[in-house]
Coordinates of C-alpha atoms (C1' of nucleotides) in Angstrom, one line a residue:
Chain A
M106 CA -0.3 0.3 0.2
K107 CA 2.1 3.1 -1.5
T108 CA -0.5 5.4 -1.2
S109 CA -3.9 4.8 0.8
A110 CA -6.9 6.0 0.0
R111 CA -6.7 7.9 2.8
Q112 CA -6.5 11.5 0.6
R113 CA -9.6 14.0 1.1
G114 CA -12.1 13.4 -1.3
A115 CA -11.0 14.0 -5.0
A116 CA -11.8 17.8 -4.2
G117 CA -9.5 20.9 -4.9
P118 CA -7.9 21.9 -7.6
H119 CA -5.5 18.8 -7.7
G120 CA -6.5 15.2 -9.0
A121 CA -6.8 12.0 -7.0
L122 CA -3.1 12.5 -6.9
G123 CA -1.2 11.4 -3.4
T124 CA -0.3 14.1 -0.8
R125 CA 3.2 14.0 -1.7
D126 CA 2.8 14.1 -5.9
R127 CA 0.9 17.1 -4.8
I128 CA 3.6 18.9 -2.4
V129 CA 6.3 17.8 -5.2
R130 CA 4.0 19.2 -8.4
T131 CA 3.0 22.4 -6.3
A132 CA 6.5 22.7 -5.1
S133 CA 7.7 22.8 -9.5
R134 CA 5.4 25.1 -10.1
L135 CA 5.8 27.4 -7.4
M136 CA 9.6 27.8 -7.6
Q137 CA 9.1 27.8 -11.3
R138 CA 7.8 31.1 -10.9
Q139 CA 8.7 32.1 -7.9
G140 CA 12.9 30.6 -7.3
Y141 CA 14.2 28.7 -4.4
D142 CA 13.9 32.1 -2.1
G143 CA 10.9 33.6 -3.3
T144 CA 8.8 30.6 -2.8
G145 CA 7.8 29.2 0.9
I146 CA 7.3 26.0 2.6
K147 CA 3.8 27.3 4.4
Q148 CA 3.5 28.6 1.3
I149 CA 3.9 25.5 -0.7
S150 CA 1.7 23.3 2.0
Q151 CA -1.0 25.6 1.6
E152 CA -1.2 25.4 -2.2
A153 CA -0.7 21.4 -2.5
E154 CA -4.0 21.5 0.2
A155 CA -1.3 19.4 2.6
T156 CA 0.0 20.6 5.5
L157 CA 3.7 21.2 7.4
G158 CA 3.7 17.7 8.9
S159 CA 3.4 15.9 5.5
V160 CA 5.7 18.5 4.4
Y161 CA 8.2 17.0 6.3
H162 CA 6.7 13.4 6.6
F163 CA 7.9 13.2 3.3
F164 CA 10.7 15.2 1.8
P165 CA 12.6 15.1 6.1
G166 CA 16.3 16.6 4.5
G167 CA 13.7 20.8 5.0
K168 CA 13.6 22.7 1.7
Q169 CA 16.5 21.9 0.2
E170 CA 15.3 18.6 -0.5
L171 CA 12.3 19.5 -1.1
A172 CA 13.9 21.1 -3.9
V173 CA 15.7 18.9 -5.5
A174 CA 12.1 16.9 -5.7
A175 CA 10.8 19.6 -7.6
I176 CA 13.5 20.0 -10.5
R177 CA 13.7 16.3 -10.7
H178 CA 9.8 17.0 -11.8
G179 CA 10.4 19.5 -13.6
E180 CA 12.9 17.8 -15.9
K181 CA 11.1 14.5 -16.5
E182 CA 7.8 17.3 -17.3
F183 CA 9.7 18.7 -20.4
A184 CA 12.1 15.5 -21.3
D185 CA 8.5 13.8 -22.4
E186 CA 7.4 17.2 -23.6
L187 CA 10.8 17.5 -25.6
R188 CA 10.6 14.1 -26.6
E189 CA 7.0 14.1 -28.3
I190 CA 7.9 17.3 -30.2
L191 CA 11.3 16.1 -31.3
D192 CA 9.9 12.6 -32.4
G193 CA 6.7 13.9 -33.7
E194 CA 8.5 15.5 -36.9
D195 CA 10.5 13.8 -39.6
D196 CA 13.3 16.6 -39.9
P197 CA 15.2 17.2 -36.5
A198 CA 15.2 21.2 -38.3
E199 CA 11.7 20.9 -37.7
A200 CA 11.5 19.6 -34.2
V201 CA 13.5 22.4 -33.4
V202 CA 11.3 25.0 -34.7
A203 CA 8.0 22.9 -33.5
C204 CA 10.2 23.3 -29.6
T205 CA 10.0 26.8 -30.1
R206 CA 6.3 27.5 -31.3
R207 CA 5.8 24.8 -28.3
L208 CA 7.2 27.2 -25.8
A209 CA 6.2 30.4 -26.8
E210 CA 2.6 29.4 -26.6
G211 CA 3.4 27.9 -22.9
L212 CA 4.5 31.3 -22.4
R213 CA 2.3 32.9 -23.8
A214 CA -0.5 31.5 -22.5
S215 CA 0.5 31.9 -19.0
D216 CA 1.2 35.5 -19.1
W217 CA 4.6 35.4 -19.7
V218 CA 5.0 34.0 -15.6
D219 CA 6.1 30.3 -16.3
G220 CA 9.4 30.1 -18.1
C221 CA 11.7 26.7 -18.0
P222 CA 11.2 25.3 -14.9
V223 CA 14.2 24.4 -13.5
T224 CA 16.4 27.9 -14.5
A225 CA 15.1 30.1 -11.6
T226 CA 15.4 27.8 -8.5
A227 CA 19.0 27.1 -10.0
L228 CA 19.9 30.8 -10.7
G229 CA 18.7 31.7 -7.2
T230 CA 21.4 29.1 -5.3
A231 CA 23.9 29.5 -7.8
G232 CA 26.8 28.3 -5.4
R233 CA 24.8 27.5 -2.1
V234 CA 22.9 24.1 -2.2
P235 CA 25.3 21.9 -4.1
D236 CA 22.6 19.4 -4.5
V237 CA 19.9 22.0 -6.5
Q238 CA 22.9 22.6 -8.7
R239 CA 23.6 18.9 -9.5
A240 CA 19.6 18.5 -10.2
A241 CA 20.2 21.3 -12.7
A242 CA 23.0 20.0 -14.6
E243 CA 21.4 16.7 -14.6
A244 CA 18.2 18.4 -16.1
F245 CA 19.9 19.9 -18.7
A246 CA 22.5 16.7 -19.4
H247 CA 19.5 15.1 -20.2
W248 CA 17.0 17.2 -22.0
R249 CA 21.3 17.6 -24.7
R250 CA 21.3 13.6 -24.6
L251 CA 17.0 14.0 -26.1
V252 CA 18.6 16.6 -29.2
F253 CA 21.9 14.6 -29.4
D254 CA 19.8 11.4 -30.0
R255 CA 17.6 12.5 -31.8
L256 CA 20.1 14.3 -34.2
R257 CA 22.2 10.7 -34.7
R258 CA 18.9 9.1 -35.7
A259 CA 18.7 11.4 -38.5
G260 CA 22.2 10.0 -39.4
F261 CA 24.3 13.6 -38.3
A262 CA 28.1 12.8 -37.5
E263 CA 28.2 12.5 -33.5
D264 CA 30.6 15.6 -33.2
D265 CA 28.6 17.9 -35.6
A266 CA 25.3 16.2 -33.1
H267 CA 27.3 17.2 -30.1
D268 CA 27.6 20.2 -30.5
L269 CA 24.4 21.1 -32.0
S270 CA 22.8 19.6 -29.4
H271 CA 24.7 21.9 -26.7
T272 CA 24.2 25.4 -29.4
V273 CA 20.1 24.1 -29.5
I274 CA 19.6 23.6 -25.9
S275 CA 20.9 26.4 -24.9
T276 CA 19.5 28.4 -27.4
L277 CA 16.3 27.3 -26.5
E278 CA 16.4 28.5 -23.2
G279 CA 17.8 31.7 -23.8
A280 CA 15.2 32.5 -26.0
E281 CA 13.6 31.7 -23.7
L282 CA 14.2 33.2 -20.6
A283 CA 14.3 36.6 -23.1
A284 CA 10.8 36.1 -24.6
Q285 CA 10.1 35.9 -21.2
V286 CA 11.8 38.8 -19.3
S287 CA 10.5 40.8 -22.9
Q288 CA 7.1 40.0 -22.7
D289 CA 7.3 39.4 -26.4
D290 CA 7.9 35.7 -28.0
R291 CA 10.3 37.3 -31.3
P292 CA 13.0 36.4 -29.4
L293 CA 11.4 32.3 -29.7
H294 CA 10.6 32.5 -33.6
A295 CA 14.3 34.1 -34.4
A296 CA 15.7 31.3 -32.8
G297 CA 13.9 28.6 -34.4
R298 CA 14.3 30.1 -37.7
H299 CA 18.9 29.7 -37.1
L300 CA 18.5 27.0 -35.7
A301 CA 16.7 25.5 -38.2
R302 CA 19.3 27.0 -41.2
L303 CA 22.3 25.5 -38.4
I304 CA 20.7 21.7 -37.8
D305 CA 20.5 22.1 -42.4
L306 CA 24.3 23.2 -42.3
H307 CA 25.5 20.4 -40.7
R308 CA 22.9 17.6 -42.2
P309 CA 25.0 14.5 -43.5
G310 CA 25.7 15.1 -47.3
A311 CA 25.5 18.5 -47.1
A312 CA 27.8 20.7 -48.8
R313 CA 30.3 22.2 -45.6
S314 CA 32.0 25.6 -46.1
Chain B
M894 CA 27.8 69.6 -3.4
K895 CA 26.5 65.7 -4.7
T896 CA 28.9 64.1 -3.1
S897 CA 31.0 65.5 0.1
A898 CA 34.4 64.7 2.0
R899 CA 32.2 63.2 4.3
Q900 CA 32.6 59.6 3.6
R901 CA 34.5 56.7 5.5
G902 CA 38.9 57.5 4.8
A903 CA 39.3 54.8 1.9
A904 CA 38.8 52.0 3.5
G905 CA 37.4 49.4 2.8
P906 CA 37.0 46.7 0.1
H907 CA 35.3 49.6 -1.8
G908 CA 37.3 52.7 -3.6
A909 CA 36.8 56.1 -2.7
L910 CA 33.2 55.5 -4.2
G911 CA 30.2 57.6 -2.2
T912 CA 27.7 55.8 -0.2
R913 CA 25.5 55.9 -2.8
D914 CA 27.5 54.0 -5.8
R915 CA 28.7 51.3 -3.5
I916 CA 25.3 50.5 -2.4
V917 CA 24.2 50.2 -5.5
R918 CA 27.1 47.9 -6.8
T919 CA 26.8 45.9 -4.2
A920 CA 23.1 45.2 -4.4
S921 CA 23.7 44.8 -7.8
R922 CA 26.9 41.9 -7.4
L923 CA 24.1 40.4 -4.7
M924 CA 21.3 39.9 -6.1
Q925 CA 23.2 38.9 -9.9
R926 CA 24.6 36.2 -7.4
Q927 CA 21.4 35.3 -5.0
G928 CA 18.3 37.0 -6.8
Y929 CA 16.3 39.4 -6.0
D930 CA 14.3 37.0 -2.6
G931 CA 17.8 35.7 -1.4
T932 CA 19.4 38.7 -1.5
G933 CA 18.6 41.0 2.6
I934 CA 18.7 45.1 2.7
K935 CA 21.0 44.2 5.7
Q936 CA 23.0 42.3 4.0
I937 CA 23.8 44.4 1.2
S938 CA 23.8 47.7 4.0
Q939 CA 26.5 45.3 5.5
E940 CA 28.7 44.1 2.7
A941 CA 27.9 47.4 1.4
E942 CA 29.4 49.2 4.4
A943 CA 27.0 51.8 4.7
T944 CA 23.8 51.9 7.3
L945 CA 20.2 50.9 7.0
G946 CA 19.5 54.4 7.5
S947 CA 21.7 55.5 4.0
V948 CA 20.1 52.7 1.9
Y949 CA 16.7 54.1 2.6
H950 CA 17.6 57.5 2.5
F951 CA 19.2 57.2 -1.2
F952 CA 16.3 54.8 -1.8
P953 CA 13.4 55.9 -0.5
G954 CA 11.4 52.4 -2.6
G955 CA 12.7 50.2 -1.0
K956 CA 14.0 47.1 -2.6
Q957 CA 12.5 47.2 -5.0
E958 CA 13.8 50.5 -6.1
L959 CA 17.0 49.5 -5.3
A960 CA 16.8 46.2 -7.6
V961 CA 15.9 48.5 -10.0
A962 CA 19.3 50.9 -9.7
A963 CA 21.1 47.1 -9.2
I964 CA 20.0 45.8 -12.9
R965 CA 20.9 49.1 -14.4
H966 CA 23.6 49.0 -13.1
G967 CA 24.4 45.8 -14.1
E968 CA 23.3 46.6 -17.7
K969 CA 25.3 49.5 -18.1
E970 CA 28.5 47.1 -16.8
F971 CA 28.1 44.2 -19.3
A972 CA 27.1 46.8 -21.6
D973 CA 30.2 48.7 -21.8
E974 CA 32.1 45.2 -22.2
L975 CA 29.8 43.9 -24.9
R976 CA 30.3 47.5 -26.6
E977 CA 34.7 47.2 -25.9
I978 CA 34.7 43.4 -28.1
L979 CA 32.2 44.3 -30.7
D980 CA 34.3 47.4 -31.7
G981 CA 38.0 45.5 -30.8
E982 CA 37.0 42.5 -33.9
D983 CA 37.0 43.5 -37.8
D984 CA 35.1 40.9 -38.4
P985 CA 31.6 40.5 -36.7
A986 CA 31.5 36.9 -36.3
E987 CA 34.7 36.4 -34.7
A988 CA 33.5 39.2 -32.6
V989 CA 30.9 37.3 -30.9
V990 CA 33.5 34.5 -30.9
A991 CA 35.2 36.9 -28.7
C992 CA 32.1 37.8 -26.4
T993 CA 31.9 33.6 -25.8
R994 CA 35.3 33.7 -24.9
R995 CA 34.9 36.6 -22.2
L996 CA 31.8 35.3 -20.8
A997 CA 33.3 32.0 -20.2
E998 CA 37.2 33.5 -18.6
G999 CA 34.2 35.8 -16.2
L1000 CA 32.1 32.4 -15.1
R1001 CA 35.5 30.7 -14.9
A1002 CA 37.1 33.3 -12.9
S1003 CA 34.4 33.5 -10.7
D1004 CA 34.0 29.7 -9.5
W1005 CA 30.7 30.0 -11.6
V1006 CA 28.6 32.3 -9.9
D1007 CA 29.3 35.5 -11.8
G1008 CA 26.5 35.1 -14.3
C1009 CA 24.5 37.6 -16.3
P1010 CA 23.3 40.7 -14.2
V1011 CA 20.3 40.9 -14.4
T1012 CA 18.7 37.4 -15.4
A1013 CA 18.9 35.9 -11.3
T1014 CA 17.0 39.4 -10.6
A1015 CA 14.8 39.1 -12.6
L1016 CA 13.6 36.0 -12.9
G1017 CA 13.2 35.5 -9.5
T1018 CA 10.5 38.3 -9.3
A1019 CA 8.6 36.9 -13.3
G1020 CA 6.2 39.1 -13.3
R1021 CA 5.4 40.0 -9.3
V1022 CA 7.5 43.1 -9.6
P1023 CA 6.6 45.3 -12.9
D1024 CA 9.4 47.6 -12.2
V1025 CA 12.0 45.4 -12.4
Q1026 CA 10.8 43.7 -15.2
R1027 CA 10.6 46.1 -17.6
A1028 CA 14.4 47.8 -16.0
A1029 CA 15.4 44.0 -17.2
A1030 CA 13.1 43.9 -20.9
E1031 CA 15.1 47.3 -21.2
A1032 CA 18.5 46.1 -20.7
F1033 CA 18.0 42.8 -22.8
A1034 CA 17.0 45.2 -25.5
H1035 CA 19.4 47.4 -25.0
W1036 CA 22.4 44.8 -25.6
R1037 CA 20.2 43.2 -28.8
R1038 CA 21.1 47.1 -29.9
L1039 CA 24.6 46.9 -29.5
V1040 CA 24.7 43.7 -31.8
F1041 CA 22.2 45.6 -34.4
D1042 CA 24.4 48.3 -34.4
R1043 CA 27.1 46.3 -35.5
L1044 CA 26.1 44.1 -37.7
R1045 CA 24.8 47.1 -40.0
R1046 CA 27.9 48.9 -39.6
A1047 CA 29.3 45.6 -41.4
G1048 CA 26.5 45.7 -44.1
F1049 CA 24.1 43.6 -43.0
A1050 CA 20.7 43.9 -44.0
E1051 CA 18.1 45.4 -41.5
D1052 CA 15.7 42.2 -41.5
D1053 CA 19.2 39.7 -41.1
A1054 CA 20.8 42.2 -38.6
H1055 CA 17.9 42.3 -36.4
D1056 CA 16.9 39.0 -35.9
L1057 CA 20.5 37.7 -36.1
S1058 CA 20.7 40.0 -32.8
H1059 CA 17.9 38.1 -30.9
T1060 CA 19.4 35.4 -31.2
V1061 CA 22.8 36.4 -30.2
I1062 CA 21.6 37.7 -27.1
S1063 CA 19.3 34.9 -27.1
T1064 CA 21.9 32.5 -27.6
L1065 CA 24.7 33.7 -25.5
E1066 CA 22.8 34.1 -22.5
G1067 CA 21.1 30.9 -23.3
A1068 CA 24.6 29.6 -22.8
E1069 CA 26.0 31.2 -19.8
L1070 CA 23.2 30.0 -18.2
A1071 CA 24.0 26.3 -19.3
A1072 CA 27.8 26.9 -18.5
Q1073 CA 27.0 28.1 -15.1
V1074 CA 24.8 25.4 -14.5
S1075 CA 26.8 22.5 -15.4
Q1076 CA 30.2 24.4 -14.8
D1077 CA 31.5 23.5 -17.6
D1078 CA 32.0 26.3 -20.3
R1079 CA 31.8 24.2 -23.5
P1080 CA 28.3 25.0 -24.1
L1081 CA 29.7 29.1 -24.6
H1082 CA 32.5 27.8 -27.1
A1083 CA 30.0 25.5 -28.9
A1084 CA 27.5 29.1 -29.0
G1085 CA 30.3 31.0 -30.1
R1086 CA 31.2 28.9 -33.5
H1087 CA 27.5 28.5 -33.9
L1088 CA 26.7 31.4 -34.2
A1089 CA 29.6 32.4 -36.1
R1090 CA 29.0 30.0 -38.5
L1091 CA 25.2 31.9 -38.6
I1092 CA 26.4 34.9 -39.0
D1093 CA 28.7 34.1 -42.4
L1094 CA 25.7 33.0 -43.2
H1095 CA 24.1 36.1 -43.8
R1096 CA 26.7 37.7 -44.8
P1097 CA 25.8 40.9 -47.4
G1098 CA 27.1 39.5 -50.6
A1099 CA 27.1 36.0 -49.6
A1100 CA 25.5 33.2 -51.0
R1101 CA 21.9 32.1 -49.7
S1102 CA 19.8 28.9 -49.8
Chain C
dC389 C1' -10.3 -6.4 19.6
dT390 C1' -5.2 -4.5 20.2
dC391 C1' -0.8 -3.3 18.6
dT392 C1' 2.0 -0.2 14.9
dA393 C1' 3.5 2.3 11.3
dG394 C1' 2.2 5.4 8.3
dA395 C1' 0.2 9.8 7.3
dT396 C1' -1.7 14.2 8.9
dA397 C1' -1.9 18.0 12.0
dG398 C1' -1.2 22.3 13.9
dA399 C1' 1.0 25.5 18.2
dG400 C1' 5.3 27.1 18.9
dC401 C1' 10.7 27.9 18.6
dG402 C1' 14.6 31.4 17.0
dT403 C1' 15.6 34.3 13.4
dT404 C1' 15.6 37.0 9.6
dC405 C1' 13.0 39.9 7.1
dG406 C1' 11.4 44.8 5.2
dT407 C1' 10.6 48.6 6.4
dT408 C1' 10.0 53.0 10.1
dC409 C1' 11.6 55.8 12.8
dT410 C1' 14.3 58.9 15.8
dA411 C1' 18.2 61.5 16.6
dG412 C1' 22.8 63.0 15.3
dA413 C1' 26.4 64.7 12.6
dA414 C1' 28.6 67.6 8.8
dG415 C1' 29.0 71.8 5.8
dG416 C1' 27.6 75.9 3.5
dG417 C1' 24.6 80.2 3.0
dA418 C1' 22.5 84.2 5.9
Chain D
dT1209 C1' 26.7 82.9 15.3
dC1210 C1' 22.4 80.2 13.6
dC1211 C1' 19.7 77.3 10.4
dC1212 C1' 18.6 74.1 7.2
dT1213 C1' 19.9 70.5 3.9
dT1214 C1' 22.4 66.2 3.4
dC1215 C1' 23.6 62.5 4.9
dT1216 C1' 24.8 58.5 8.3
dA1217 C1' 23.1 55.7 12.6
dG1218 C1' 20.9 51.8 14.7
dA1219 C1' 17.0 50.8 17.5
dA1220 C1' 12.2 48.7 17.0
dC1221 C1' 7.9 46.3 15.0
dG1222 C1' 5.2 43.6 13.2
dA1223 C1' 4.9 39.5 9.4
dA1224 C1' 7.2 35.7 7.3
dC1225 C1' 10.7 32.4 7.3
dG1226 C1' 12.6 26.9 8.1
dC1227 C1' 11.7 24.0 10.9
dT1228 C1' 10.8 21.1 15.7
dC1229 C1' 8.4 18.9 18.0
dT1230 C1' 3.9 16.6 20.6
dA1231 C1' -0.3 14.7 19.6
dT1232 C1' -3.9 12.3 16.5
dC1233 C1' -5.8 9.9 13.2
dT1234 C1' -6.4 6.2 10.1
dA1235 C1' -5.4 1.7 7.9
dG1236 C1' -3.8 -3.2 8.0
dA1237 C1' -1.5 -6.6 10.8
dG1238 C1' -2.3 -10.4 14.5

DNA sequence: CTCTAGATAGAGCGTTCGTTCTAGAAGGGA
DNA sequence: TCCCTTCTAGAACGAACGCTCTATCTAGAG
């Protein structure tokens, strides 16, 4: 019996999730918007409809452990979306453009509030909380790996795929950041067009300068 | 009498700066590293060797006004550096590569702690503090303008220069972010190589696909 | 039934937060 | 000389912080 039927009666904005899941999802969403220091444990427990006791029951390591779980949750969420988009297009260049469109839609739909789920948390704790920094680094590495694998599957050379996967993730992150700060999705659209050109340039069999 | 001779005797880690300047510089540096919520007014006043009274004397608007001043300071600082590098190279593509090198040096020298001077502050206050968001948007726009002007001066078409300036700033920001989080400067070097290729692609007179 | 581990509940701890407030020190103009 | 503005100094306030602690409740094992 991992999660018993002891949960509150399916009410509230959360589905039939267990208490632990509600806490992690809420923490992830709040830290994405307000950063690590801007998000209080009590705020998380309230919005997750859990009590302080439950939070410290599931996360005895306190705020740091909760932040790591929140980052890992955000990582998986975006990884699933990324994988779906990358596999949904025949051409990797078009797939990357689709990514920028999706990011722009998400930003606009949230009124420019919901950006990357790990950036705000990671940046606000730069060198202070090693566990958080490590989890954020793993998130970036994982996302980059997804792009790398997609390029390899399309026949790109290993070195090219490696470098391109770096730049694709960096540029997606940077363009989302610029779009969020400027409240304008043009940075994302420009990034999409340019990344597509760049991928075309390194396409296997293409002429190289 | 703007700044009297009433300052403390040139001691401390700060030069012969006025109290207001010491406060702004300290706030900028601390918020760059710890974000808006992670940086306290008292911490700023202590590290700036100023008192709380001085802080609220110069910034009656409190933390928000101070954060705006800190962002504007960081903006000017990076703009000066950016202008110097862009003008220091004959070719805009080489200039952008020089930028990525400079960013990598700065990150490494600070042990991956000093990233972009506005990102952490802006992200941590996403939609909550409009003044900060506006100042951050102006910073990005200003930096982008510097790249745009440099490309125009090199003869690039207006539309190309516009789109490229977007992607250059986005990618620089994203690569610096990825490098900081991963504590690894490879994202910046990959970004430099790819941005140079992209600029070459749009060079005036070059063949276009 | 009893017993126990898992989970929930929230009062309360010491600390720090942003801010306010009053008091004083320093220099220039009258 | 006195005054007035500018700047420095830090005690004090209510609120919020992360966290600890004890108490209670529930579901299943025996």
